[in-house]
XYZ file of C-alpha atoms in Angstrom:
653
model
C -65.206 47.688 29.689
C -65.244 48.308 33.127
C -64.452 45.270 35.674
C -64.422 46.021 39.494
C -64.435 43.698 42.315
C -67.311 44.869 44.255
C -66.851 42.924 47.365
C -63.385 43.248 49.129
C -62.558 43.698 52.914
C -59.224 45.667 54.011
C -57.985 45.795 57.836
C -60.583 48.200 58.874
C -63.021 45.228 58.837
C -62.221 44.316 62.247
C -64.890 41.717 63.835
C -64.844 38.020 62.608
C -67.482 36.127 62.077
C -66.008 32.813 61.938
C -65.397 31.033 65.670
C -62.009 30.255 65.047
C -60.741 33.584 64.651
C -63.171 34.752 67.089
C -61.742 32.497 69.553
C -58.209 33.319 68.475
C -58.796 37.013 69.005
C -58.071 37.866 65.299
C -59.605 40.705 63.143
C -61.473 39.879 60.576
C -58.815 41.108 57.891
C -55.237 42.406 57.762
C -55.143 43.445 54.276
C -53.725 46.884 53.613
C -55.902 48.963 51.292
C -53.275 49.771 48.821
C -52.381 46.092 48.501
C -55.830 45.801 47.494
C -55.637 48.498 44.834
C -52.532 47.101 43.328
C -53.657 43.601 43.300
C -56.717 44.460 41.598
C -54.887 46.460 38.923
C -52.493 43.242 38.506
C -55.588 41.335 37.913
C -57.226 43.519 35.519
C -59.694 45.720 37.340
C -60.243 48.889 35.758
C -61.847 50.390 38.911
C -61.457 49.432 42.621
C -63.631 49.775 45.818
C -63.250 48.718 49.258
C -66.488 47.314 50.949
C -65.575 47.064 55.015
C -68.155 46.339 57.334
C -70.072 49.273 58.429
C -66.862 51.264 57.902
C -65.171 53.666 55.124
C -61.814 54.686 56.730
C -60.019 52.481 54.136
C -62.157 53.207 51.087
C -61.529 57.019 51.789
C -57.877 56.644 52.084
C -57.750 54.705 49.060
C -59.963 57.203 47.054
C -57.575 59.897 48.286
C -54.527 58.365 46.999
C -56.425 57.217 43.574
C -59.185 59.626 42.943
C -59.221 58.819 39.074
C -60.574 54.926 39.672
C -61.540 54.414 43.257
C -65.126 55.221 44.508
C -66.442 54.870 48.095
C -68.152 51.543 48.949
C -69.374 50.009 52.395
C -70.974 46.583 53.574
C -74.068 47.575 55.554
C -75.246 45.248 58.045
C -79.377 45.943 58.373
C -82.275 43.957 60.116
C -85.460 42.954 59.321
C -87.212 44.632 62.544
C -89.502 41.792 62.615
C -87.073 39.297 63.935
C -83.631 40.497 63.917
C -82.901 38.467 60.709
C -79.260 40.193 59.586
C -78.717 41.050 56.005
C -75.756 42.499 54.461
C -76.143 45.438 51.651
C -73.324 46.636 49.631
C -73.696 50.545 49.031
C -71.600 52.289 46.465
C -70.508 55.830 45.432
C -71.954 57.371 48.789
C -70.228 60.210 50.282
C -69.057 60.785 53.570
C -72.055 62.467 54.752
C -74.432 59.744 53.215
C -72.366 56.979 54.894
C -73.448 58.759 58.134
C -77.214 58.560 57.216
C -76.689 55.022 56.267
C -75.209 53.960 59.659
C -78.410 55.841 60.952
C -80.809 53.747 58.902
C -79.258 50.459 59.029
C -80.857 48.971 62.202
C -84.232 48.606 59.797
C -84.041 47.065 56.357
C -87.007 49.144 55.477
C -85.839 52.447 56.341
C -82.639 52.010 54.734
C -84.052 50.746 51.389
C -86.062 53.996 51.714
C -82.954 56.190 52.005
C -81.230 54.265 49.286
C -84.204 55.048 47.109
C -84.317 58.718 48.094
C -80.726 59.244 47.332
C -80.832 57.277 44.408
C -77.563 55.318 45.615
C -76.140 52.151 43.905
C -76.053 49.112 45.836
C -76.419 45.254 46.040
C -77.678 42.345 48.142
C -74.774 40.603 49.223
C -74.690 36.648 49.572
C -78.711 36.830 50.295
C -79.182 32.941 50.799
C -76.096 32.741 53.376
C -78.160 32.890 56.817
C -75.919 35.573 58.934
C -77.662 34.783 62.116
C -79.646 31.546 61.680
C -82.903 33.623 60.903
C -83.174 33.435 57.157
C -86.048 31.949 55.538
C -87.818 31.392 52.396
C -90.207 34.253 53.418
C -87.526 36.934 53.964
C -85.851 36.148 50.474
C -89.128 36.948 48.976
C -89.274 40.246 50.806
C -85.822 40.619 49.618
C -86.931 40.171 45.873
C -89.505 42.878 46.622
C -87.243 45.180 48.439
C -84.342 45.355 46.183
C -83.557 44.836 42.001
C -79.600 44.252 42.618
C -78.321 41.329 44.123
C -74.695 39.776 44.354
C -75.095 36.694 41.776
C -71.395 35.537 42.393
C -69.983 35.857 45.591
C -66.550 34.555 45.823
C -66.440 33.130 49.393
C -69.551 31.245 48.997
C -69.970 27.799 46.864
C -71.624 27.255 43.288
C -74.711 25.674 45.083
C -75.384 29.207 46.910
C -74.603 31.639 43.866
C -76.417 29.879 41.182
C -79.095 28.744 43.304
C -79.915 32.287 44.179
C -79.272 33.489 40.457
C -81.591 30.585 39.082
C -84.622 31.462 41.407
C -84.295 35.282 40.407
C -84.460 34.296 36.697
C -87.841 32.864 37.073
C -89.559 35.838 38.274
C -92.321 37.274 36.307
C -94.668 40.224 36.606
C -97.332 37.621 37.821
C -95.393 36.325 40.429
C -94.410 39.755 42.011
C -97.936 40.282 41.821
C -98.384 37.574 43.876
C -95.528 38.340 46.208
C -96.618 41.902 46.880
C -99.765 40.881 47.736
C -98.798 38.088 50.247
C -96.086 40.226 51.635
C -97.464 43.721 51.262
C -94.535 45.575 50.233
C -93.815 47.799 47.532
C -91.554 46.697 44.881
C -88.248 48.579 44.129
C -88.903 49.613 40.822
C -91.559 49.455 38.073
C -89.753 46.395 36.659
C -89.192 44.492 39.792
C -89.048 41.114 38.196
C -85.858 42.150 36.160
C -82.933 41.517 38.390
C -79.463 42.767 38.360
C -76.252 40.820 39.156
C -72.955 41.931 40.599
C -70.102 39.850 41.533
C -67.035 40.425 44.410
C -64.634 38.275 45.659
C -65.647 38.979 49.249
C -61.923 38.545 49.916
C -60.511 39.004 53.592
C -56.989 37.470 53.424
C -55.497 39.317 50.260
C -55.560 35.685 48.578
C -58.816 36.113 45.886
C -58.699 39.805 44.918
C -60.234 40.556 41.453
C -60.916 36.684 40.873
C -64.617 37.340 41.157
C -65.749 40.701 39.648
C -68.686 42.843 38.007
C -68.487 43.983 34.114
C -70.263 46.547 32.458
C -70.032 49.041 29.663
C -68.474 52.032 31.191
C -65.038 53.861 31.740
C -65.451 55.752 34.918
C -66.622 55.230 38.201
C -69.481 57.495 37.395
C -70.355 55.912 34.220
C -69.983 52.330 36.516
C -72.223 53.703 39.082
C -75.094 54.616 36.433
C -74.836 51.265 34.741
C -75.451 49.685 38.340
C -78.636 51.848 38.814
C -79.831 50.852 35.336
C -79.418 47.145 35.956
C -76.700 46.940 33.545
C -74.009 44.847 34.972
C -72.556 41.037 34.764
C -71.348 38.771 37.518
C -68.062 37.138 36.447
C -65.489 34.853 38.227
C -65.075 32.023 40.620
C -66.984 30.561 43.436
C -65.284 29.128 46.488
C -64.912 25.935 47.934
C -64.197 24.320 51.272
C -60.207 23.878 50.606
C -60.020 27.590 49.574
C -61.836 28.937 52.669
C -60.174 26.860 55.022
C -56.782 28.529 53.546
C -58.416 32.091 53.860
C -58.709 31.183 57.793
C -55.313 30.205 58.124
C -53.918 33.181 56.351
C -55.792 35.404 58.696
C -54.603 33.701 61.580
C -50.901 33.860 60.112
C -51.325 37.747 59.618
C -52.857 37.716 63.165
C -49.585 36.049 64.476
C -47.658 38.195 62.433
C -49.011 41.353 64.023
C -48.258 40.223 67.501
C -44.920 41.363 69.103
C -44.442 38.193 70.593
C -46.287 35.038 69.635
C -45.543 31.411 71.106
C -44.309 29.342 68.601
C -43.552 32.017 66.085
C -40.253 30.464 65.032
C -41.477 27.044 64.864
C -42.394 24.538 61.949
C -45.927 26.069 61.200
C -44.729 29.484 61.262
C -42.364 28.294 58.416
C -45.075 26.588 56.584
C -47.231 29.830 56.705
C -44.253 31.869 55.237
C -43.627 29.446 52.452
C -47.252 29.745 51.649
C -48.392 33.033 52.130
C -45.408 35.506 52.065
C -43.865 36.894 48.862
C -40.736 38.017 50.594
C -37.523 35.831 51.211
C -37.091 33.556 54.265
C -35.635 34.808 57.483
C -32.328 33.339 58.602
C -34.156 31.236 61.339
C -36.448 29.698 58.836
C -33.775 29.234 56.301
C -31.622 27.267 59.086
C -34.810 25.118 59.738
C -35.412 24.482 56.028
C -31.844 23.099 55.590
C -32.039 21.302 58.977
C -34.643 18.749 57.248
C -31.849 17.506 55.237
C -30.342 15.782 58.396
C -33.312 14.395 59.636
C -33.150 10.675 59.806
C -35.586 8.658 57.758
C -38.530 6.523 58.999
C -40.944 8.665 60.092
C -43.446 9.092 57.607
C -45.378 12.141 59.312
C -42.535 13.704 59.283
C -41.332 12.832 55.508
C -44.607 14.564 54.335
C -44.164 17.704 56.131
C -40.259 17.531 54.459
C -41.931 17.044 51.363
C -44.122 19.916 51.679
C -41.849 22.320 52.603
C -39.244 21.343 50.038
C -41.974 21.587 47.484
C -43.287 25.199 48.602
C -39.485 26.169 48.632
C -39.118 24.710 44.774
C -42.188 26.356 43.714
C -41.697 29.799 45.821
C -42.411 32.071 42.936
C -46.090 30.711 42.622
C -48.952 33.051 43.786
C -50.462 31.739 47.251
C -53.672 30.544 45.867
C -51.939 28.597 43.030
C -49.866 26.916 46.007
C -53.125 25.492 47.583
C -53.685 22.348 46.027
C -50.409 21.491 46.651
C -50.528 22.284 50.107
C -53.776 20.483 50.510
C -52.595 17.266 49.349
C -49.659 17.374 51.405
C -51.669 18.140 54.640
C -53.949 15.245 53.635
C -50.983 12.865 53.508
C -49.782 14.059 57.017
C -53.308 13.843 58.452
C -53.451 10.392 56.939
C -50.711 9.189 58.365
C -52.087 9.891 62.106
C -55.450 8.292 61.103
C -53.504 5.218 59.889
C -51.702 5.006 63.096
C -54.827 5.050 65.226
C -56.371 2.029 63.307
C -53.485 -0.012 63.409
C -53.547 0.768 67.067
C -57.242 -0.584 67.270
C -56.498 -3.883 65.487
C -53.487 -4.581 67.191
C -54.257 -3.250 71.096
C -57.675 -4.285 70.870
C -56.327 -8.079 69.964
C -53.796 -7.952 72.804
C -56.362 -6.199 75.304
C -54.043 -3.358 75.948
C -56.724 -0.660 76.501
C -53.906 1.559 78.268
C -51.569 1.593 75.035
C -54.977 2.296 73.228
C -55.895 5.407 74.924
C -52.274 6.571 74.552
C -52.355 5.798 70.434
C -55.678 7.903 70.472
C -53.949 10.632 72.207
C -50.825 10.646 69.976
C -53.540 10.678 66.757
C -54.902 13.536 67.799
C -52.808 16.104 65.761
C -54.370 14.064 62.669
C -57.778 15.234 63.870
C -56.475 18.845 64.503
C -54.948 19.344 61.131
C -58.625 17.971 59.361
C -60.717 20.027 61.764
C -60.707 23.332 59.641
C -61.680 21.800 56.702
C -64.528 20.203 58.512
C -65.782 23.465 59.692
C -65.385 24.905 56.149
C -67.014 22.111 54.543
C -70.042 22.498 56.906
C -70.112 26.020 56.581
C -70.427 25.910 52.769
C -73.363 23.793 53.132
C -74.913 25.010 56.064
C -77.968 26.676 53.712
C -78.788 23.593 51.422
C -81.890 22.983 53.127
C -83.160 26.599 52.529
C -81.428 26.436 48.666
C -83.568 23.288 48.436
C -86.747 24.995 49.412
C -86.030 27.910 47.211
C -85.256 25.687 44.126
C -88.789 23.739 44.892
C -90.718 26.728 44.972
C -89.523 28.743 42.173
C -88.963 25.656 39.902
C -85.206 26.185 39.178
C -83.164 23.809 36.962
C -81.983 22.305 40.219
C -85.470 21.125 41.315
C -86.180 19.434 38.330
C -83.023 17.539 37.777
C -82.983 13.605 38.930
C -81.558 13.284 42.471
C -77.995 12.213 42.711
C -77.401 9.469 45.073
C -73.873 8.371 46.522
C -73.710 5.076 47.877
C -70.947 4.218 50.043
C -70.043 0.519 50.376
C -66.797 -1.828 50.876
C -66.168 -3.470 47.524
C -66.925 -2.904 43.833
C -68.522 -6.503 43.588
C -70.913 -5.327 46.336
C -71.656 -2.211 44.434
C -72.449 -4.179 41.051
C -75.415 -5.813 43.130
C -77.058 -3.443 45.075
C -79.346 -1.623 42.004
C -80.652 -5.110 41.316
C -81.140 -5.642 44.871
C -84.008 -3.140 45.216
C -87.178 -3.326 44.057
C -88.417 -1.021 41.151
C -89.746 1.868 42.959
C -86.697 1.886 45.118
C -84.100 2.517 42.375
C -84.103 6.093 42.617
C -85.908 6.601 39.272
C -82.230 7.307 38.252
C -81.567 6.484 34.212
C -78.347 8.303 33.745
C -75.333 6.736 35.511
C -73.752 9.747 36.338
C -76.576 10.263 38.664
C -75.621 7.425 40.937
C -72.336 6.998 42.311
C -70.716 4.156 44.422
C -68.073 5.436 46.927
C -65.670 2.519 47.215
C -61.788 2.413 48.154
C -59.896 1.477 44.878
C -57.313 2.759 42.423
C -58.536 5.532 40.313
C -56.969 3.968 37.224
C -58.487 0.632 38.152
C -61.948 1.651 38.881
C -64.257 -0.542 36.941
C -67.332 0.793 34.674
C -70.677 -0.178 35.901
C -73.631 -0.287 33.466
C -76.019 1.389 35.946
C -73.664 3.870 37.717
C -70.126 5.353 37.900
C -67.605 4.292 40.638
C -66.343 6.903 42.677
C -62.759 5.592 43.748
C -61.663 6.580 47.375
C -57.903 6.632 47.787
C -57.428 4.221 50.731
C -54.341 4.650 53.296
C -54.727 1.058 55.013
C -55.916 -2.382 54.374
C -55.853 -4.395 57.616
C -57.384 -8.055 57.877
C -59.162 -8.757 61.241
C -60.460 -12.155 60.780
C -61.027 -14.563 57.686
C -64.331 -12.725 56.693
C -63.731 -8.967 58.054
C -61.124 -6.590 56.725
C -60.667 -3.371 57.719
C -60.362 -0.769 54.792
C -59.461 3.051 55.457
C -59.824 5.784 53.136
C -57.742 9.101 52.954
C -60.009 11.483 55.032
C -59.234 14.592 53.409
C -58.545 13.230 50.009
C -61.892 11.731 49.916
C -63.943 14.758 51.160
C -62.504 16.546 48.447
C -63.691 13.784 45.738
C -67.494 13.849 47.547
C -67.733 17.477 47.373
C -67.328 17.430 43.738
C -69.707 14.785 43.173
C -72.487 17.009 45.038
C -74.821 14.286 46.052
C -78.513 14.850 47.193
C -78.602 11.846 49.269
C -75.996 9.266 50.716
C -76.710 5.738 51.298
C -74.393 3.726 53.362
C -74.068 -0.139 53.424
C -70.704 -0.170 54.991
C -70.194 -0.610 58.651
C -66.566 0.066 58.462
C -64.471 3.162 58.139
C -66.232 3.760 54.432
C -69.428 3.959 56.014
C -68.017 6.551 58.717
C -66.803 8.751 56.052
C -70.358 8.561 54.323
C -71.995 9.596 57.736
C -69.442 12.342 58.050
C -69.859 13.695 54.834
C -73.643 13.609 54.973
C -73.716 15.691 58.243
C -71.389 18.065 57.139
C -72.916 18.782 53.582
C -76.242 18.658 55.059
C -77.772 15.693 53.065
C -80.002 13.126 53.701
C -78.022 9.984 55.218
C -79.803 6.372 54.727
C -78.204 3.308 56.450
C -78.912 -0.300 54.644
C -79.022 -2.867 57.448
C -78.427 -5.975 55.633
C -77.381 -8.553 58.643
C -77.447 -8.431 62.437
C -74.257 -7.168 62.907
C -73.874 -7.442 66.634
C -74.384 -11.031 66.410
C -72.272 -11.292 63.327
C -69.086 -9.412 65.328
C -69.903 -11.657 68.521
C -69.225 -14.518 66.251
C -66.180 -13.347 64.866
C -64.359 -12.032 67.614
C -63.704 -13.702 70.908
C -63.569 -10.928 73.145
C -67.070 -10.279 74.896
C -65.933 -6.636 75.700
C -65.021 -5.800 72.350
C -68.214 -7.168 71.095
C -70.216 -5.248 73.568
C -68.223 -2.303 72.372
C -69.212 -2.701 68.577
C -72.653 -3.458 69.491
C -72.918 -0.015 71.273
C -71.119 1.704 68.399
C -73.329 0.062 65.873
C -76.507 1.843 67.786
C -74.902 4.976 67.683
C -73.685 4.615 63.884
C -77.256 3.575 62.674
C -79.151 5.839 65.306
C -77.149 8.686 63.517
C -78.973 7.946 60.173
C -82.006 9.934 59.163
C -83.523 6.456 57.688
C -82.796 3.136 58.273
C -83.619 0.359 55.626
C -84.171 -2.868 56.541
C -84.661 -6.244 54.141
C -87.234 -7.983 56.427
C -89.885 -7.255 58.723
C -88.359 -9.453 61.547
C -85.313 -6.993 61.431
C -87.086 -3.924 61.738
C -89.069 -5.940 65.222
C -85.617 -6.614 65.997
C -84.023 -3.102 65.748
C -87.126 -1.631 67.556
C -86.477 -4.352 70.293
C -82.995 -2.912 71.068
C -84.115 0.726 71.034
C -83.896 2.031 67.502
C -86.255 4.962 66.813
C -89.316 3.403 65.099
C -89.827 6.377 62.695
C -86.502 5.892 61.343
C -87.087 2.228 60.246
C -88.113 1.469 56.766
C -89.142 -1.966 55.836
C -87.613 -2.163 52.069
C -87.349 -5.893 50.641
C -84.396 -6.842 48.951
C -85.095 -8.853 45.785
C -84.598 -9.128 41.799
C -87.010 -7.321 39.538
C -88.782 -10.261 38.373
C -90.351 -8.464 35.271
C -86.471 -7.653 34.184
C -84.978 -10.984 34.998
C -87.740 -13.230 33.981
C -86.365 -15.871 31.693
C -87.251 -15.522 27.890
C -89.829 -18.523 26.530
C -87.574 -19.228 23.864
C -84.529 -20.066 26.038
C -86.679 -22.596 28.265
C -85.884 -25.715 26.015
C -82.181 -25.088 25.997
C -82.307 -24.553 29.724
C -84.320 -27.540 30.128
C -81.844 -30.024 28.184
C -78.966 -28.702 29.087
C -79.468 -28.402 32.961
C -82.578 -30.455 34.000
C -82.755 -33.366 31.415
C -85.369 -35.266 34.133
C -88.632 -34.165 33.117
C -90.404 -34.032 36.457
C -89.542 -32.897 39.849
C -88.618 -29.734 41.808
C -85.659 -27.418 39.900
C -83.830 -25.492 42.414
C -81.723 -22.497 41.161
C -78.988 -21.055 43.554
C -77.270 -18.026 41.998
C -74.719 -15.970 44.341
C -71.676 -14.023 44.168
C -68.549 -16.268 45.181
C -67.260 -15.750 49.040
C -69.169 -17.140 51.865
C -67.737 -21.086 51.483
C -69.575 -21.672 54.905
C -72.930 -20.797 53.679
C -72.420 -22.885 50.112
C -71.118 -26.094 52.051
C -74.239 -25.885 54.374
C -76.329 -25.616 51.254
C -74.662 -28.769 49.895
C -75.249 -30.746 53.188
C -78.734 -29.944 53.260
C -79.444 -30.799 49.642
C -77.805 -34.026 50.233
C -80.223 -34.847 53.425
C -83.135 -33.654 51.553
C -82.156 -36.088 48.415
C -82.802 -39.104 50.459
C -86.525 -38.225 51.021
C -87.147 -36.300 48.146
C -84.609 -37.678 45.031
C -86.436 -36.050 42.136
C -84.945 -32.787 43.161
C -82.387 -30.797 40.817
C -79.999 -28.259 41.888
C -78.376 -25.981 40.000
C -75.493 -23.400 40.846
C -74.530 -20.287 38.970
C -71.637 -18.324 39.703
C -67.818 -17.901 39.302
C -65.583 -20.504 40.256
C-alpha cells in the first residue's frame, strides 16, 4: 500500500497569495526540500513528491537525492481563455522536458488538457472549488467535470465544507448527466467513463507543519506503480481538512521563517520572536531568549495581559517536546485570553468614560485596546478566507442534489439570555419556525457557563464564554463574550443562517460571524431601540450615538424582521432599506397552545368562579415590574366601570 502527500510546497514556491504575506514581502514558503522528505517519511509516507508553483527545482534536487521513492511533481497555474479564470493543476511523473512543455501550454487550460492526454501524464485538479481570482462559477466547475477525471478530494489547506461539498457533487454524476453537460458546454469528456471520478489527497503545506497529514492511498509499491494507479482512477483521498486557526498559524509560521531569513529584522529579539521560537523551533532557545524567559519570574503581578503572555510562554517551555501542530490549541487559547483582556479594557472604558463624559480618555483607551484587535485580525482573515466560496458551494449542492442540499438548514440565534432563548420558538408563527424538527438544527448562542447551560426541548444552547458583565442601568446589562473562543464554537456549529435579537456585544459577534462565514444575517427588531436608549440614558449625545450605531447595525443585516406594520413604517421613515424589512407578527401558535376542552371546567372552577363577564389572562416571564404595575393600575381603573372583569396572572413569582 502506497501513501503519498500529493500536494506539498517548498522554498521554491515564491509568490504568496495571502495579502498579509504579500505586504510583508515574504515568500510563499521557506521549507527545505530535504525537510519535507524526512517529515513525510516520519509520518508514514512511502513515496514523496514536491508540487511547487510552476517550478520543479526542489523536486529535481529531491529526486536526485532519493531516486527510489521520489517522483517529480508541479502545481501548474492554468486559465480558462474565455475570462481568465485561474485553475491550479497538479501534474506528476513528468520529465524535465515535459515540464517545459507544460509551461508552454499552461496559459490555456484546453491546450494543457490536450497535452496531458497526449503524453498520458498523471494529474489532479487542485482545490477545484477555491476561486483563485474571483472568476470561478458553477459553469466553470461543470467544464472541469468534463475536462478532467481526477480531482483533489481532500486538500489539507481547505476546510471540510470545500472538500466534502466538491466530492459529494462529483459522486452524483451519471452517464446521462455527463451527456447533458457535454451538450451544454460542447466539450469532449476526458475518458470513456467521465462520470466515474477519482480522488487524491494532499496537505497543500507551505510551512512544514502539516506534511503527510493529508495524503493519497493506492495499491502500489513503486513510483511507477503509483502513477499508473492514478491514471487508472484507483486512488483514495485520506486525512485532515483545515480550519481557520491552523491556517492562521501557517501564516504566522511563514512570517516567522521570513523574519529568520533576514540578516537584520527589527524586534527580532523581542517577545514575539521568543513566542515564535517556542512554538515553531525544535532547536534549544538561544541565550537571549532564555534570559527573557527567566526575566518573567521577576515581573510584578497585576497586569492580566502580561500574566496571560507569561503563562503562554511558560506552558510552551514546559511542553517544548510537543510537535508544532500539537502546540496550536494551547497557543490559540492563550492568545484568545490576551485578546479578551484588551477588549475587556475597552468595554469598561465605554461604561466609565461615557458616564463621565470623558471622550478624550475614551479615545485613549480605544487606542490602547488596538493590540487586541490586531491580535485577532489574522484569525478574522483566515475564517473569512475559509468560507469565501460558500455561496458557490451552496449553488453546487442545490444543482447536484448533494446531501448538504437535502439537510434541514442549521439556525444559530444570538440572544442575551437563556430565558430569552426559551421563548423565541413559540413567539414565531408556524411558517416561520424554520421547519426544524431536530433540536440539533437550532441553536441559541448565549453567554453562560458550559457546565450550567440548560437543555431546551426545541433547541440546543451554544454556551459562549463571557469576559465581562457590566450593569449599565436598572434594566440594561452589558455582557461581552470572548471573541476568539466564541468564533471557534460558532464555526464548529456551522450555521446556514444567523438570527440576531441582541443589540449588544453578543449581537455584534453574531453579525461578525455572519459576515466572516458568508451566511445570511437576520435581525429581529423587537422594540424601538432608539427610544428605549433615550429613556435609559440621560446624555442626549450618547443617545444620538447609540441611535446612529443602531442604524448601522441593523442596516448591515441581510433581513430585518419587525413584529408589526407600525414598526416597519417607523424604520422606513428613519431611512432603513425597505427591501430588507419583513413583517413577521409575533404570537403564539393558537392551535398548539389551545386549552383542551376537558380542562375548561377545572379552570372555570379554580380561577373564574363567576359565571359571567370577560376573563383576562396575563402570561409573561418575570422581569418588567413597571409594565406589570401599569397593568394593575389600569385594571383597577377599569373595574370601577366594568366590575365583572376577571384578571388572572400566570408566571413565576
